[in-house]
């Protein structure tokens, strides 16, 4: 027995997937997971830096761990993930109680680094990102027993002008299709019923290998026996092809949910964001999706307060939101990320204006989400039971194929089961209902 570790994860699903691979290595090396910071021999924070608020949270946590480290000097404290990549050795300058900083391309090195630190007790910083090649066959300790995250590609080549991700995740690197399928098969054999294929821009999958494109990969995964739901994210509007839309339509287990971040509703700002599409082009792609998949849910991400945003730009965005009628939207305040082109742009929008606009956007979207969900009143939907609701242990929480959260009272069903739920109380963010028996 090597001891106990605590893993704290911030950020997106990609970070969760990386954390599961780090935990897999730790468990293979004999470490056990603990939830208690005070019990841990190793504490890891897998960090995010996509917005300043994400970084602030991490700095808060790093500060809190200082006291624990003072009480237990044997504790090994490491920072991994995107902020490790971005800040590198600066993190240690700022917080000398950190023992190691491991970048996003070094997930597979975790146990080696721990052994090194145990032997020498000197700090380690390793943040090189490989240009190609992906470490395969890492042990994975998955957080769920039924739903598996499966990264299909790493990195991003898009360089949206506001975004730090390409700098901290490196160039696009796709896994070999047979590796992805093999991982999905192993998951299915272990009882997993749902897989979510992950990438910063999944529909760029394969461009660096020219073996299979994302539509081909999706089709292969759809055919894996035992898998009942195939999800994927995130799709980039500039390359959501007809072939991909047709593959979803003709698929068996591919869920009717497309997360298609628009980011903004005016072509002027989209250009300044370097998104690679205009409002007209996005509209055309979204209409094609709606036409081919009339029952699909469409969700999005939006950023308000990009440099130079005017009231007119914002009015266009509100109008676009009303036109698109997304099932739901993640809305963010633009956050300046140093080193990105947008951070150096003039005309930064004042904070109070950003906040007012964000609230108007959220109000607008909430009304749309509610109206869309209300149309589901009385419908019987297939739900995969995911676990107890956070607020009430007597209530199950699960999701529809369209990725809507459904809450319903406990019955004989168990986690991972598929049930039909009749919707009796549709709300803005959740649907409440009862199992059809
Ligand atoms: N690759 C995905 C998203 C990655 S980051 C995509 O392209 O859609 C997740 C979301 O964070 C983005 O969609 C964007 O809306 C938001 N985001 C990224 N950088 C941001 C910034 N500097 N300020 C505010 N939001 C940001
Ligand atoms: Fe960031 Fe744009 Fe890449 Fe998404 S596509 S990760 S927003 S640079
Ligand atoms: Fe954050 Fe890195 Fe994901 S910056 S959003 S954890 S890719």
XYZ file of C-alpha atoms and ligand atoms in Angstrom:
478
model
C 0.000 0.000 0.000
C 1.448 3.274 -1.156
C -0.932 5.689 0.528
C -3.920 7.800 -0.311
C -4.487 10.473 -2.906
C -7.040 13.198 -3.306
C -7.811 14.437 -6.800
C -9.491 17.805 -7.309
C -10.676 18.532 -10.840
C -11.721 21.818 -12.440
C -12.605 22.588 -16.039
C -14.108 20.669 -18.907
C -14.768 16.987 -19.650
C -11.323 16.735 -21.183
C -9.890 17.496 -17.772
C -12.156 14.884 -16.188
C -10.949 12.337 -18.738
C -7.310 13.219 -18.015
C -7.962 12.963 -14.276
C -9.412 9.458 -14.767
C -6.198 8.475 -16.527
C -4.083 9.914 -13.743
C -6.196 8.166 -11.129
C -5.864 4.946 -13.115
C -2.081 5.188 -12.839
C -2.219 6.020 -9.152
C -4.477 3.084 -8.407
C -2.331 0.760 -10.524
C 0.633 1.870 -8.407
C -1.260 0.952 -5.234
C -2.583 4.346 -4.108
C -6.132 4.606 -2.842
C -8.540 7.426 -3.442
C -9.711 9.544 -0.515
C -12.132 12.450 -0.400
C -10.528 13.900 2.740
C -7.782 16.437 2.162
C -6.467 15.879 5.682
C -5.995 12.110 5.096
C -4.161 12.403 1.826
C -0.510 11.585 1.172
C -0.829 13.108 -2.283
C -3.049 15.987 -3.350
C -3.473 16.797 -7.027
C -5.347 19.680 -8.584
C -6.161 19.184 -12.263
C -6.646 22.783 -13.262
C -8.447 24.946 -15.814
C -7.504 28.431 -17.028
C -10.145 29.120 -19.661
C -11.405 32.128 -17.678
C -9.891 34.189 -14.905
C -12.541 32.928 -12.458
C -11.317 29.372 -13.074
C -7.774 30.398 -12.159
C -8.936 32.293 -9.080
C -10.619 29.152 -7.766
C -7.392 27.203 -8.184
C -5.313 29.848 -6.428
C -7.813 29.763 -3.550
C -7.437 25.984 -3.280
C -3.629 26.168 -3.501
C -3.669 28.647 -0.618
C -5.875 26.396 1.503
C -3.522 23.452 1.022
C -0.578 25.385 2.425
C -1.811 24.820 5.983
C -2.275 21.111 5.381
C 1.230 20.871 4.017
C 2.610 22.696 7.090
C 1.001 20.062 9.314
C 2.107 17.202 7.103
C 5.419 18.018 5.366
C 5.476 14.527 3.789
C 2.431 15.440 1.725
C 3.121 15.571 -2.021
C 1.203 18.393 -3.669
C 1.022 18.589 -7.466
C -0.628 20.864 -9.999
C -1.617 19.357 -13.345
C -3.789 20.444 -16.264
C -4.166 23.635 -18.250
C -3.046 26.126 -15.630
C 0.025 24.010 -14.914
C 0.758 24.264 -18.609
C 0.152 28.009 -18.725
C 1.891 29.096 -15.531
C 4.522 26.388 -15.262
C 7.292 27.364 -12.857
C 5.501 30.607 -11.876
C 3.128 28.503 -9.830
C 5.974 27.341 -7.615
C 7.391 30.819 -7.296
C 4.027 31.968 -6.087
C 3.367 28.911 -3.913
C 6.573 27.125 -2.872
C 4.573 24.383 -1.124
C 3.831 22.895 -4.566
C 6.034 19.831 -5.206
C 5.425 19.383 -8.892
C 3.830 20.958 -11.948
C 2.872 18.583 -14.731
C 1.579 19.829 -18.097
C -1.356 18.596 -20.171
C 0.843 16.475 -22.433
C 2.399 14.627 -19.504
C -0.544 12.808 -17.967
C 1.177 9.480 -18.631
C 4.247 10.514 -16.591
C 2.478 10.915 -13.274
C 3.667 7.817 -11.429
C 7.232 8.236 -12.658
C 7.277 11.819 -11.376
C 5.846 10.785 -8.028
C 8.547 8.152 -7.627
C 11.163 10.759 -8.503
C 9.841 13.179 -5.896
C 9.628 10.469 -3.254
C 13.253 9.543 -3.909
C 14.735 13.029 -4.125
C 12.242 15.430 -2.561
C 13.157 18.106 -5.051
C 10.533 19.987 -7.057
C 9.726 18.875 -10.610
C 8.309 20.925 -13.473
C 7.505 19.184 -16.756
C 5.303 20.962 -19.251
C 6.473 19.933 -22.709
C 3.597 19.031 -25.022
C 4.397 16.371 -27.620
C 3.654 17.459 -31.214
C 2.450 14.027 -32.126
C 2.021 10.627 -30.596
C -0.480 9.811 -27.887
C 0.190 7.619 -24.876
C -2.168 4.656 -25.233
C -3.183 1.851 -22.919
C -3.106 3.923 -19.759
C -5.110 2.460 -16.903
C -8.329 4.428 -16.370
C -10.227 4.819 -13.090
C -13.589 6.034 -14.331
C -15.792 8.176 -12.137
C -19.038 6.628 -13.360
C -19.909 2.947 -13.755
C -22.223 3.457 -16.717
C -21.065 6.447 -18.662
C -17.521 6.706 -20.028
C -15.561 9.704 -21.309
C -13.468 8.768 -24.318
C -11.095 11.415 -25.686
C -10.714 10.981 -29.431
C -8.365 13.883 -30.026
C -6.263 16.288 -28.055
C -5.411 19.928 -28.680
C -6.898 22.610 -30.897
C -5.667 24.389 -34.028
C -8.393 26.999 -34.245
C -6.941 29.904 -32.297
C -10.138 31.764 -31.588
C -8.736 35.130 -30.537
C -10.170 35.020 -26.986
C -9.136 31.465 -26.179
C -6.193 30.063 -24.248
C -6.901 26.392 -25.045
C -4.647 26.032 -28.133
C -1.724 27.393 -26.098
C -2.208 25.021 -23.194
C -3.360 21.914 -25.073
C -1.086 22.056 -28.113
C -1.731 21.094 -31.729
C -4.518 18.734 -32.734
C -3.588 15.098 -32.307
C -6.097 12.367 -33.117
C -6.067 8.902 -31.614
C -6.014 5.998 -34.033
C -9.601 4.910 -34.762
C -8.820 1.350 -33.653
C -7.590 2.656 -30.284
C -10.832 4.568 -29.758
C -12.958 1.589 -30.752
C -10.892 -0.731 -28.544
C -11.428 1.587 -25.564
C -15.176 1.703 -26.238
C -15.259 -2.121 -26.495
C -13.459 -2.458 -23.177
C -15.900 -0.016 -21.607
C -18.880 -1.936 -23.007
C -17.443 -5.210 -21.696
C -17.085 -3.609 -18.274
C -20.765 -2.660 -18.267
C -20.674 0.882 -19.644
C -23.766 1.747 -21.653
C -22.997 5.322 -22.630
C -19.855 6.833 -24.135
C -19.088 10.473 -24.832
C -16.426 11.061 -27.469
C -14.404 14.103 -26.515
C -12.335 16.670 -28.343
C -12.010 20.454 -28.358
C -13.349 20.227 -31.869
C -14.398 16.628 -32.493
C -15.275 17.154 -36.113
C -11.629 17.950 -36.869
C -10.936 14.377 -35.808
C -8.653 12.513 -38.172
C -7.475 15.511 -40.201
C -3.949 14.871 -38.936
C -4.041 11.146 -39.773
C -6.267 10.858 -42.844
C -7.429 7.383 -41.832
C -10.999 8.002 -40.754
C -12.885 11.246 -40.244
C -15.177 11.941 -37.305
C -18.285 10.660 -39.095
C -16.474 7.356 -39.811
C -15.367 7.100 -36.200
C -18.850 7.825 -34.887
C -20.248 5.114 -37.126
C -17.665 2.608 -35.821
C -18.435 3.436 -32.205
C -22.164 3.216 -32.900
C -21.589 -0.398 -33.914
C -19.921 -1.490 -30.667
C -22.113 -4.095 -29.029
C -23.507 -3.174 -25.641
C -23.273 0.601 -26.052
C -26.724 2.176 -25.987
C -25.846 5.839 -26.146
C -23.108 7.574 -28.079
C -22.540 11.252 -27.361
C -19.861 13.615 -28.613
C -18.602 17.103 -27.945
C -17.686 19.710 -28.962
C -18.682 20.219 -32.597
C -17.301 23.275 -34.346
C -19.870 24.996 -36.603
C -17.310 25.604 -39.328
C -16.835 21.919 -40.021
C -20.037 20.133 -39.211
C -20.360 18.301 -42.522
C -23.411 16.841 -44.255
C -21.712 13.467 -43.903
C -21.596 13.898 -40.131
C -25.233 15.004 -39.939
C -26.270 12.003 -42.068
C -24.220 9.656 -39.883
C -26.068 10.914 -36.825
C -29.411 10.550 -38.570
C -28.669 7.031 -39.768
C -27.102 5.972 -36.495
C -28.724 3.662 -33.985
C -27.289 4.759 -30.667
C -26.015 8.219 -31.562
C -27.921 10.629 -29.348
C -29.914 13.471 -30.885
C -28.056 16.236 -29.159
C -25.673 18.629 -30.822
C -23.667 21.126 -28.863
C -22.809 23.726 -31.479
C -21.217 26.744 -29.818
C -22.025 29.883 -31.788
C -20.100 32.157 -29.355
C -21.752 35.270 -30.784
C -24.604 36.406 -33.018
C -22.990 39.137 -35.125
C -20.680 38.416 -38.045
C -18.507 41.413 -37.205
C -17.652 40.012 -33.779
C -17.377 36.433 -35.090
C -14.734 37.680 -37.485
C -12.844 39.420 -34.694
C -13.106 36.175 -32.733
C -11.585 34.262 -35.684
C -14.364 31.685 -35.524
C -14.191 30.884 -39.233
C -17.918 31.389 -39.975
C -20.446 34.174 -40.371
C -23.915 34.314 -38.832
C -25.307 33.288 -42.242
C -23.047 30.255 -42.489
C -23.863 29.163 -38.953
C -27.579 29.590 -39.634
C -27.304 27.418 -42.753
C -25.533 24.625 -40.827
C -27.979 24.796 -37.934
C -30.936 24.663 -40.345
C -29.441 21.596 -41.998
C -29.175 19.963 -38.559
C -32.765 20.891 -37.710
C -34.027 19.611 -41.056
C -32.205 16.286 -40.836
C -32.770 15.788 -37.113
C -36.062 17.465 -36.223
C -36.136 15.928 -32.735
C -32.564 16.791 -31.843
C -31.739 19.253 -29.114
C -29.377 22.038 -30.018
C -27.274 23.732 -27.352
C -24.631 26.408 -27.502
C -22.006 28.555 -25.797
C -22.019 32.353 -25.925
C -19.524 34.968 -24.804
C -20.655 38.504 -23.975
C -18.375 41.497 -23.688
C -15.832 40.610 -26.373
C -13.654 43.689 -27.073
C -15.419 46.221 -29.270
C -18.908 44.762 -28.677
C -21.535 47.460 -29.258
C -25.214 47.643 -28.291
C -26.022 46.836 -31.941
C -23.853 43.702 -31.890
C -25.505 42.647 -28.695
C -29.016 43.294 -30.074
C -28.116 41.082 -33.052
C -27.059 38.343 -30.658
C -30.329 38.528 -28.735
C -32.231 38.350 -32.010
C -30.129 35.378 -33.124
C -30.860 33.596 -29.868
C -34.589 34.093 -30.390
C -34.246 32.809 -33.930
C -32.196 29.702 -33.059
C -34.231 28.706 -30.034
C -31.518 26.651 -28.377
C -32.589 24.080 -25.820
C -29.993 25.577 -23.509
C -26.927 27.784 -23.616
C -23.831 28.260 -21.502
C -23.245 31.979 -21.305
C -19.911 33.470 -20.277
C -18.501 36.888 -19.554
C -15.532 37.522 -21.802
C -12.396 37.012 -19.738
C -9.069 38.481 -20.822
C -6.436 35.751 -21.236
C -2.961 37.196 -21.521
C -1.102 36.021 -24.600
C -4.277 35.757 -26.703
C -4.890 38.352 -29.465
C -8.160 39.603 -27.930
C -6.450 40.514 -24.667
C -4.383 43.094 -26.563
C -7.367 44.586 -28.418
C -8.530 48.107 -27.572
C -12.157 48.785 -26.671
C -12.396 46.318 -23.808
C -15.981 46.376 -22.552
C -16.424 47.700 -18.985
C -17.384 45.075 -16.396
C -20.725 46.631 -15.469
C -21.826 46.654 -19.126
C -20.759 43.021 -19.512
C -22.782 42.003 -16.468
C -25.919 43.798 -17.642
C -25.651 42.155 -21.048
C -25.021 38.721 -19.567
C -28.161 39.021 -17.453
C -30.248 40.081 -20.433
C -28.903 37.153 -22.432
C -29.615 34.661 -19.655
C -33.150 35.964 -19.145
C -33.845 35.621 -22.836
C -32.426 32.094 -22.980
C -34.175 30.946 -19.820
C -37.542 31.905 -21.278
C -36.725 29.956 -24.451
C -35.497 26.874 -22.541
C -38.620 26.915 -20.427
C -40.955 27.224 -23.423
C -39.180 24.345 -25.218
C -39.295 22.146 -22.133
C -42.965 22.924 -21.499
C -43.793 21.332 -24.814
C -42.553 18.048 -23.322
C -45.373 17.995 -20.761
C -46.935 14.533 -20.793
C -44.269 13.008 -23.059
C -42.710 9.639 -22.149
C -38.936 9.821 -22.619
C -36.146 7.265 -22.342
C -33.947 8.155 -19.383
C -30.702 6.579 -18.232
C -30.566 6.650 -14.439
C -27.339 8.387 -13.419
C -27.624 8.640 -9.652
C -29.398 10.305 -6.761
C -30.358 13.933 -7.229
C -28.003 16.329 -5.453
C -30.805 17.921 -3.490
C -32.889 14.872 -2.580
C -31.604 11.298 -2.096
C -35.170 10.020 -2.659
C -35.082 11.332 -6.186
C -33.197 9.898 -9.174
C -31.453 12.051 -11.700
C -30.941 10.892 -15.262
C -30.790 12.193 -18.797
C -32.782 11.898 -21.981
C -31.086 11.101 -25.275
C -31.334 14.834 -25.959
C -29.228 15.432 -22.818
C -31.969 16.971 -20.693
C -31.822 16.273 -16.985
C -34.846 14.377 -15.659
C -35.707 14.019 -11.960
C -38.137 11.388 -10.714
C -38.961 9.601 -7.427
C -37.045 6.401 -6.580
C -38.645 3.123 -7.547
C -37.198 -0.341 -8.109
C -34.788 0.875 -10.786
C -31.039 1.122 -10.234
C -28.232 3.337 -11.441
C -27.425 2.655 -15.068
C -30.951 1.386 -15.873
C -32.925 2.725 -18.806
C -36.489 3.682 -17.932
C -39.379 5.510 -19.565
C -40.309 8.619 -17.635
C -43.504 10.600 -18.162
C -42.856 14.319 -17.807
C -45.269 15.954 -15.360
C -43.407 19.147 -14.446
C -41.169 20.658 -17.084
C -38.950 23.459 -15.802
C -36.208 25.676 -17.208
C -33.221 23.456 -16.368
C -34.815 20.118 -15.464
C -37.803 17.989 -16.350
C -39.608 16.342 -13.449
C -41.624 13.202 -13.994
C -42.641 9.687 -13.001
C -41.545 6.306 -14.280
C -44.029 4.698 -16.637
C -44.611 1.226 -15.164
N -13.547 23.834 -27.972
C -14.792 24.235 -27.538
C -14.853 24.973 -26.218
C -13.707 25.113 -25.341
S -13.792 26.241 -24.005
C -15.410 25.119 -28.602
O -14.725 25.664 -29.431
O -16.608 25.289 -28.572
C -15.490 26.256 -23.531
C -16.154 27.577 -23.715
O -15.541 28.540 -22.918
C -16.099 28.145 -25.104
O -17.065 27.603 -25.944
C -16.300 29.598 -24.885
O -17.658 29.952 -24.925
C -15.784 29.817 -23.471
N -14.557 30.598 -23.438
C -13.351 30.287 -23.972
N -12.463 31.279 -23.757
C -13.124 32.259 -23.084
C -12.760 33.537 -22.576
N -11.542 34.032 -22.745
N -13.704 34.242 -21.908
C -14.944 33.754 -21.751
N -15.345 32.562 -22.198
C -14.460 31.814 -22.867
Fe -10.838 27.597 -27.961
Fe -11.788 28.080 -30.356
Fe -10.282 25.928 -29.943
Fe -12.720 26.022 -28.937
S -12.197 26.026 -31.109
S -10.875 25.378 -27.881
S -12.964 28.162 -28.412
S -9.620 28.054 -29.801
Fe -10.270 24.547 -19.003
Fe -8.315 23.315 -20.171
Fe -10.767 22.467 -20.492
S -8.495 25.487 -19.940
S -11.970 24.321 -20.333
S -9.673 22.491 -18.615
S -9.149 22.444 -22.009
